[in-house]
Coordinates of C-alpha atoms in Angstrom, one line a residue:
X21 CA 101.4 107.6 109.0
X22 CA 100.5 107.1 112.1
X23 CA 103.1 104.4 112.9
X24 CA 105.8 106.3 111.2
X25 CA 104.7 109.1 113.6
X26 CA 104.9 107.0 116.8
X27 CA 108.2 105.8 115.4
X28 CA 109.2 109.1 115.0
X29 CA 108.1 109.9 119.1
X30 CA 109.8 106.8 120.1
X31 CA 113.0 107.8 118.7
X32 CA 112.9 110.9 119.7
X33 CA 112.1 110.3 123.4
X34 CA 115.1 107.2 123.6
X35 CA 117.2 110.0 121.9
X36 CA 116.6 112.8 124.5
X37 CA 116.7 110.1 127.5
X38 CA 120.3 109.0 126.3
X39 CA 121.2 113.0 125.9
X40 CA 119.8 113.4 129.2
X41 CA 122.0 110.4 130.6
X42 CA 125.1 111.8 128.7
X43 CA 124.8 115.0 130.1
X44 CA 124.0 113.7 133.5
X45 CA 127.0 111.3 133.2
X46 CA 129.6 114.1 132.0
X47 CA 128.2 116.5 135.0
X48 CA 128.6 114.1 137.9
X49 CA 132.0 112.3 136.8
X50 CA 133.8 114.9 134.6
X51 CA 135.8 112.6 132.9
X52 CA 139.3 114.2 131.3
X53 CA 138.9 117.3 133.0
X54 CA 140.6 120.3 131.0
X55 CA 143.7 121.3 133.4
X56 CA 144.5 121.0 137.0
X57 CA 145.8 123.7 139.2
X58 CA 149.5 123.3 141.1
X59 CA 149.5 125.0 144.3
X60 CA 153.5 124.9 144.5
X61 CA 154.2 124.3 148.7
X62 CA 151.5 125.0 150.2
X63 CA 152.5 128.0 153.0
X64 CA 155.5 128.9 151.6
X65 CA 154.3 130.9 148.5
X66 CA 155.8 133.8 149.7
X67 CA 159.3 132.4 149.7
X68 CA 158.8 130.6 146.2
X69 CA 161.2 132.7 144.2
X70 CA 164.1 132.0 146.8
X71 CA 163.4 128.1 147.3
X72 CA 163.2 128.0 143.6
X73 CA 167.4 129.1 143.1
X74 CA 168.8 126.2 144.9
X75 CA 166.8 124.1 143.0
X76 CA 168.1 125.7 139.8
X77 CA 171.3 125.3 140.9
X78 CA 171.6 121.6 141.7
X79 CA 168.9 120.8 139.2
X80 CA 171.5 121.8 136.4
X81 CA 174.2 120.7 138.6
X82 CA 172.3 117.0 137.6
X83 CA 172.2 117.8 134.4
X84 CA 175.7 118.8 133.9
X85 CA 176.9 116.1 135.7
X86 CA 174.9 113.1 134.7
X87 CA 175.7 114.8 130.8
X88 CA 179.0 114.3 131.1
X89 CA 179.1 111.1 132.8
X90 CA 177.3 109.4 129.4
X91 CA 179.4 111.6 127.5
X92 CA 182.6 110.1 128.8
X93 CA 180.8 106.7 129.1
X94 CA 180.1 107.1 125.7
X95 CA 183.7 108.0 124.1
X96 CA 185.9 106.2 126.1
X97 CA 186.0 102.9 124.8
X98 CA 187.9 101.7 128.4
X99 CA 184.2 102.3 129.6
X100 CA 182.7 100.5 127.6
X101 CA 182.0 97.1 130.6
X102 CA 178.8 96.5 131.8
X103 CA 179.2 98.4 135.0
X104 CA 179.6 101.4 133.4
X105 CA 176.8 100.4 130.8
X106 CA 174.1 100.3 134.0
X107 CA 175.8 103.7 135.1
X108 CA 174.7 105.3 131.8
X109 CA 171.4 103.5 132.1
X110 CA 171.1 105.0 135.5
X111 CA 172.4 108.6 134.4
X112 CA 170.1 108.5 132.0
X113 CA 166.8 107.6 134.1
X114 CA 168.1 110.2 136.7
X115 CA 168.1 113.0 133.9
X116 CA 164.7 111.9 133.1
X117 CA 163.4 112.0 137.0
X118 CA 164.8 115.6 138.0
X119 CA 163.2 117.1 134.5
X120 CA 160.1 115.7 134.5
X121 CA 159.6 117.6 138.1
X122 CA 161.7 120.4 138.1
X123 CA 161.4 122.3 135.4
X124 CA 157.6 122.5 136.3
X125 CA 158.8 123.9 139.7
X126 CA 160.5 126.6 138.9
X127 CA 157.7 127.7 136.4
X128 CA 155.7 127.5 139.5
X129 CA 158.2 128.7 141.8
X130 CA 159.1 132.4 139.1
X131 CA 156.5 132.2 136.6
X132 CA 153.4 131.4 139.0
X133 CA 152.4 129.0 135.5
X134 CA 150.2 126.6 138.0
X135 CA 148.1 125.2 135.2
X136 CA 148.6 122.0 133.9
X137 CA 146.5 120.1 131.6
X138 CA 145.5 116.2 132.5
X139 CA 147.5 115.1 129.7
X140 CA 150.1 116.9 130.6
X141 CA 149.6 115.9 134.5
X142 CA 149.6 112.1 133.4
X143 CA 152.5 112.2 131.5
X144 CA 154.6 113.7 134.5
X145 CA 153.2 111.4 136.7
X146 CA 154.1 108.4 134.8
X147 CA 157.7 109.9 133.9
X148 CA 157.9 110.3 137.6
X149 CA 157.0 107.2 138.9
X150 CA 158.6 105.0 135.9
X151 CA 162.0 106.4 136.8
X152 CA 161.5 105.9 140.4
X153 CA 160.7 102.4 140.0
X154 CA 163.6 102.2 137.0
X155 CA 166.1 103.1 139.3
X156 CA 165.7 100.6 141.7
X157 CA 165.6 97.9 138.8
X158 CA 168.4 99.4 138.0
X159 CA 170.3 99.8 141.4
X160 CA 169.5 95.6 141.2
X161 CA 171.1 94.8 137.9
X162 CA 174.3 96.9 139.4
X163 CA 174.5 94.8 142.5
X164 CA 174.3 91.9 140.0
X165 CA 176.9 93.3 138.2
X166 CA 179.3 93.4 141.7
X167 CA 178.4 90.5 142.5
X168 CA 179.5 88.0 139.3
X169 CA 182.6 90.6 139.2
X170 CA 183.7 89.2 142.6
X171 CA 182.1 86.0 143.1
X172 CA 183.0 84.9 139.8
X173 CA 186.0 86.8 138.4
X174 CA 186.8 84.4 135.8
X175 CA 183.3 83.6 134.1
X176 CA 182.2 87.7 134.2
X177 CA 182.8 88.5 130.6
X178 CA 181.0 85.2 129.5
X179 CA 178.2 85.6 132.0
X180 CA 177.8 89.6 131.4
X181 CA 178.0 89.7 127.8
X182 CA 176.7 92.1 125.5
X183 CA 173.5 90.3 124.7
X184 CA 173.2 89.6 128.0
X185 CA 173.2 92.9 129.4
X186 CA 170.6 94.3 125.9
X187 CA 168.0 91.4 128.0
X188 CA 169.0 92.7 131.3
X189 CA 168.6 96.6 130.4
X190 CA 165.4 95.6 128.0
X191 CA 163.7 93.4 131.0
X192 CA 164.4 96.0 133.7
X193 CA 162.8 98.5 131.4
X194 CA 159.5 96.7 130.0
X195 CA 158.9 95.9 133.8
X196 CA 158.9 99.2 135.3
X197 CA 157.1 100.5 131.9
X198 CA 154.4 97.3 132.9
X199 CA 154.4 98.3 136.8
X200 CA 153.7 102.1 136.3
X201 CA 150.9 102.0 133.1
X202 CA 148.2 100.8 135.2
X203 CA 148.4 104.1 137.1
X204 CA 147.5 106.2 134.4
X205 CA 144.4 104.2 132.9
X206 CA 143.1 103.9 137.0
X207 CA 143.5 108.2 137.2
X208 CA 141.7 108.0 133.9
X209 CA 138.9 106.2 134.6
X210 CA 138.0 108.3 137.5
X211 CA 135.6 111.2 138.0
X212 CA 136.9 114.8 138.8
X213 CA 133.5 116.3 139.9
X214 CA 134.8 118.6 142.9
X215 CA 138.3 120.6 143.4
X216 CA 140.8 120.4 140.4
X217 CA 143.7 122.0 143.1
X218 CA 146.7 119.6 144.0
X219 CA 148.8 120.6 147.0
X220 CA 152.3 120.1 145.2
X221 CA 154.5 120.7 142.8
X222 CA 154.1 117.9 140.4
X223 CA 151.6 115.6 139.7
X224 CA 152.0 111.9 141.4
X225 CA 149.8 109.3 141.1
X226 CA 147.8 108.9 144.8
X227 CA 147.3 113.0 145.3
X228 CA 145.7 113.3 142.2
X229 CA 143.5 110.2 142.9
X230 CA 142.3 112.1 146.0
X231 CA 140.7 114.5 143.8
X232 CA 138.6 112.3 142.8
X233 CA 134.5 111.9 144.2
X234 CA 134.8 108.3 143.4
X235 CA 136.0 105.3 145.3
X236 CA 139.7 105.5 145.3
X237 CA 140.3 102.2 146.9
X238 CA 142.2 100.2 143.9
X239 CA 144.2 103.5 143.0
X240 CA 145.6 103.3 146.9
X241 CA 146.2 99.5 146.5
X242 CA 148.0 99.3 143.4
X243 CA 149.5 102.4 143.9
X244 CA 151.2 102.0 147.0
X245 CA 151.6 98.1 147.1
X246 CA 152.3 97.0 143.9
X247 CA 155.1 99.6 143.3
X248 CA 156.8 99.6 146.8
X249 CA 156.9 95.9 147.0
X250 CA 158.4 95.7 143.7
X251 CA 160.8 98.3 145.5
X252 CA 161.6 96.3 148.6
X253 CA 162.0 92.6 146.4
X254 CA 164.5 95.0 144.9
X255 CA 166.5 95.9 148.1
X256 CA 166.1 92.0 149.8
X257 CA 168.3 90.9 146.1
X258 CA 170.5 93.8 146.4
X259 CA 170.9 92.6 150.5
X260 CA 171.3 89.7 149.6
X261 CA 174.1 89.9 146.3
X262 CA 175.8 91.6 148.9
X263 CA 175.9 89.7 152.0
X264 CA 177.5 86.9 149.3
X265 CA 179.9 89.7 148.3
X266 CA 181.1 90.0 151.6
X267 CA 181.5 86.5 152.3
X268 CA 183.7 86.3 149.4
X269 CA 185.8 89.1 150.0
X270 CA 186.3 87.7 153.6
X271 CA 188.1 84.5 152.2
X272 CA 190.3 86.5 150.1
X273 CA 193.8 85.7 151.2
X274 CA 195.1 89.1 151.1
X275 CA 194.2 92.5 152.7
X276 CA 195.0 94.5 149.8
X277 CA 192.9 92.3 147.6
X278 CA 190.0 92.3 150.0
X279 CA 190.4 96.4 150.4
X280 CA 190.5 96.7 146.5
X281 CA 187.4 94.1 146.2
X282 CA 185.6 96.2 148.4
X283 CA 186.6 99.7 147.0
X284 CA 184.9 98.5 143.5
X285 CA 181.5 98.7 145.8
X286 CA 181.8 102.0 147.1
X287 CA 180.1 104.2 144.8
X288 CA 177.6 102.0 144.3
X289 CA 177.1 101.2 148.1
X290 CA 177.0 104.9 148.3
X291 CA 174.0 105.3 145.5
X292 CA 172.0 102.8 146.8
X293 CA 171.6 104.3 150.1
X294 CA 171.2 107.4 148.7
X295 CA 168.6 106.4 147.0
X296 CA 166.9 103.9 149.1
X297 CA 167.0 106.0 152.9
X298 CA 165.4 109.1 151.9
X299 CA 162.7 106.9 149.9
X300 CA 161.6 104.8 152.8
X301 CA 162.1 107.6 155.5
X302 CA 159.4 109.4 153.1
X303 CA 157.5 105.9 153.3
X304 CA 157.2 106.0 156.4
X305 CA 156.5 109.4 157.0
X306 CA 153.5 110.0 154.9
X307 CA 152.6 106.6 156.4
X308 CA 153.0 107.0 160.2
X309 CA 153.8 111.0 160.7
X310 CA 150.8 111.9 161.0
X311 CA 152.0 115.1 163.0
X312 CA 154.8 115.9 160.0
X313 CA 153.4 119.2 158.2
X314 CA 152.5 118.8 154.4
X315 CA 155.0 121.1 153.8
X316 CA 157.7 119.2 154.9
X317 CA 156.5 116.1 153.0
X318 CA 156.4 118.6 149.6
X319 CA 159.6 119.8 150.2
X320 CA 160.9 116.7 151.0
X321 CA 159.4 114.7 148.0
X322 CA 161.1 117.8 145.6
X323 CA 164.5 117.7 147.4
X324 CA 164.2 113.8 146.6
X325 CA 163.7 114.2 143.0
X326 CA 166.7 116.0 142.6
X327 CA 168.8 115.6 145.0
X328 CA 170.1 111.9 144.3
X329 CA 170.3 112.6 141.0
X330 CA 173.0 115.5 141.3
X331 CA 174.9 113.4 143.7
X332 CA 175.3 110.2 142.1
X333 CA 177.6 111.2 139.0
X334 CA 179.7 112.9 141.8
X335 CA 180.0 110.0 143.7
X336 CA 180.9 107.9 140.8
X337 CA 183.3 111.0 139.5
X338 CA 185.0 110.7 142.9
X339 CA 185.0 107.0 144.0
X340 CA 185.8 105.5 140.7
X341 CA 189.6 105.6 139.6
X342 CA 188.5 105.2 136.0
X343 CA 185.7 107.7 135.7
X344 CA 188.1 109.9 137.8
X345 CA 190.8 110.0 135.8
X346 CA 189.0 110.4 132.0
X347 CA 187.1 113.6 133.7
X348 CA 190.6 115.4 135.1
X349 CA 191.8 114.6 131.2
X350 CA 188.8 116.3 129.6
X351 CA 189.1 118.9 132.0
X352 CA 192.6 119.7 132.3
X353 CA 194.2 122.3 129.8
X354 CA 195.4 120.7 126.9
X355 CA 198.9 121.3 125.9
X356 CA 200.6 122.2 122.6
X357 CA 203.7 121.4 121.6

């Protein structure tokens, strides 16, 4: 009896130490805290119903577009060529950038619904950042697309074929899927023992580190260098498929050729820089302007998220002769006889 009994106090006291532990553990770190709360732009609350209409408007001016970009791209069998395969590709990723921040937004913005559970925060900020990073994969695979079309004319449809393009679109993908993962299991792992309130409008990966009471110091490292150096190996290709481009439009014998050679790059010329300025200006702002108001970097990183995307299908509407012309068919009144 007596052993059972000091058993039975053995147990008991490892038992209420590892309770005590637990309990200790879940009070200091907090892991998977229940919601987090969206301030929205910090200063501006005031004005949050009237920023939140022009972001309506060329939120669903993305959608529209971009929607009826992969529509056409989709039913227009003269489309179907692997430029206008990436374009869908990047219409696609663009639709899923602008609504995994904006519709949260304008909730914010008209329906002052701030809350937002860590799940839910997680899966925004991976949607978020995976598009980012998909679109300059993307961007890539269209320069590479330019540049067989011109450098080598005659082998494009056996270099760019269908299976070809499936790897291309299927590599691109599984890399920025590979790039972005980490993020989430490094927020997870941390402890949220102190203030639950992020300063923005969306969840991204490095402001909701900073909430953290732990050491943060692998969430800034991947988080800024793995990403944005994938991002600038990106622009040295595209630099680079087009400084070839040039050179080969420069020994074309004939103006016209070398006019018409170049006009096939404009939209996409166009996009990329689109993309890429605003990107790096906002690099290099949170990185060096120090004197830049928060606000200004929120509204900023919003505009960003939506802006490119309701510009690019416009761009492409207007500066490519095919997509041009199947849009001023489907929208022009049809005829009867």
């Amino acid at each position: 009896m007596l052993l059972i009994s000091g058993y039975h106090v053995y147990f008991q006291g490892f038992w209420d130490i590892l309770k005590d532990i637990t309990m200790v553990t879940f009070n200091l770190t907090g892991f998977n805290p229940d919601i987090f709360i969206l301030v929205g732009i910090p200063g501006l609350e005031q004005f949050h119903i009237w920023i939140g209409i022009p972001f309506c408007v060329i939120y669903l001016v993305a959608v529209v577009g971009n929607l009826i970009l992969l529509y056409l791209i989709i039913m227009e069998r003269s489309l179907h060529e692997p430029m206008f395969f990436f374009l869908s590709l990047l219409a696609s990723t663009d639709l899923v950038l602008s609504t995994a921040g904006v519709p949260k937004t304008l909730s914010i913005f008209w329906l002052g619904a701030r809350e937002i559970t860590f799940t839910g925060c997680l899966t925004q900020m991976f949607f978020l950042h995976y598009s980012f990073v998909l679109d300059s994969a993307i961007l890539l695979a269209m320069a590479f697309d330019r540049y067989v079309a011109i450098c080598s004319p005659l082998r494009y449809t056996t270099i760019l074929t269908h299976q070809a393009i499936i790897k291309i679109i299927l590599g691109i993908c599984f890399r920025s899927f590979c790039i972005i993962l980490p993020d989430v299991f490094l927020l997870k792992r941390l402890p949220f023992c102190q203030t639950r309130i992020i300063p923005h409008t969306y969840c991204e990966h490095i402001g909701v580190a900073r909430l953290s009471c732990a050491d943060i110091s692998i969430n800034i490292w991947y988080g800024f260098a793995v990403p944005i150096m994938t991002v600038i190996s990106d622009v040295v290709l595209i630099a680079i498929s087009y400084m070839l481009i040039l050179l080969a439009v420069f020994r074309l014998p004939s103006r016209d050729a070398r006019q018409k050679a170049l006009g096939t790059c404009g939209s996409h010329v166009c996009v990329i820089l689109m993309f890429y300025t605003p990107a790096f200006f906002s690099i290099l702002a949170h990185r060096f302007g120090h004197n830049v108001s928060r606000t200004f970097h929120i509204m900023f990183a919003n505009l960003y998220i939506v802006i490119p995307p309701a510009l690019n299908p416009i761009v492409y509407g207007v500066k490519t002769k095919q997509i041009r012309e199947k849009v001023i068919v489907l929208f022009s009144p049809k005829t009867t006889q």
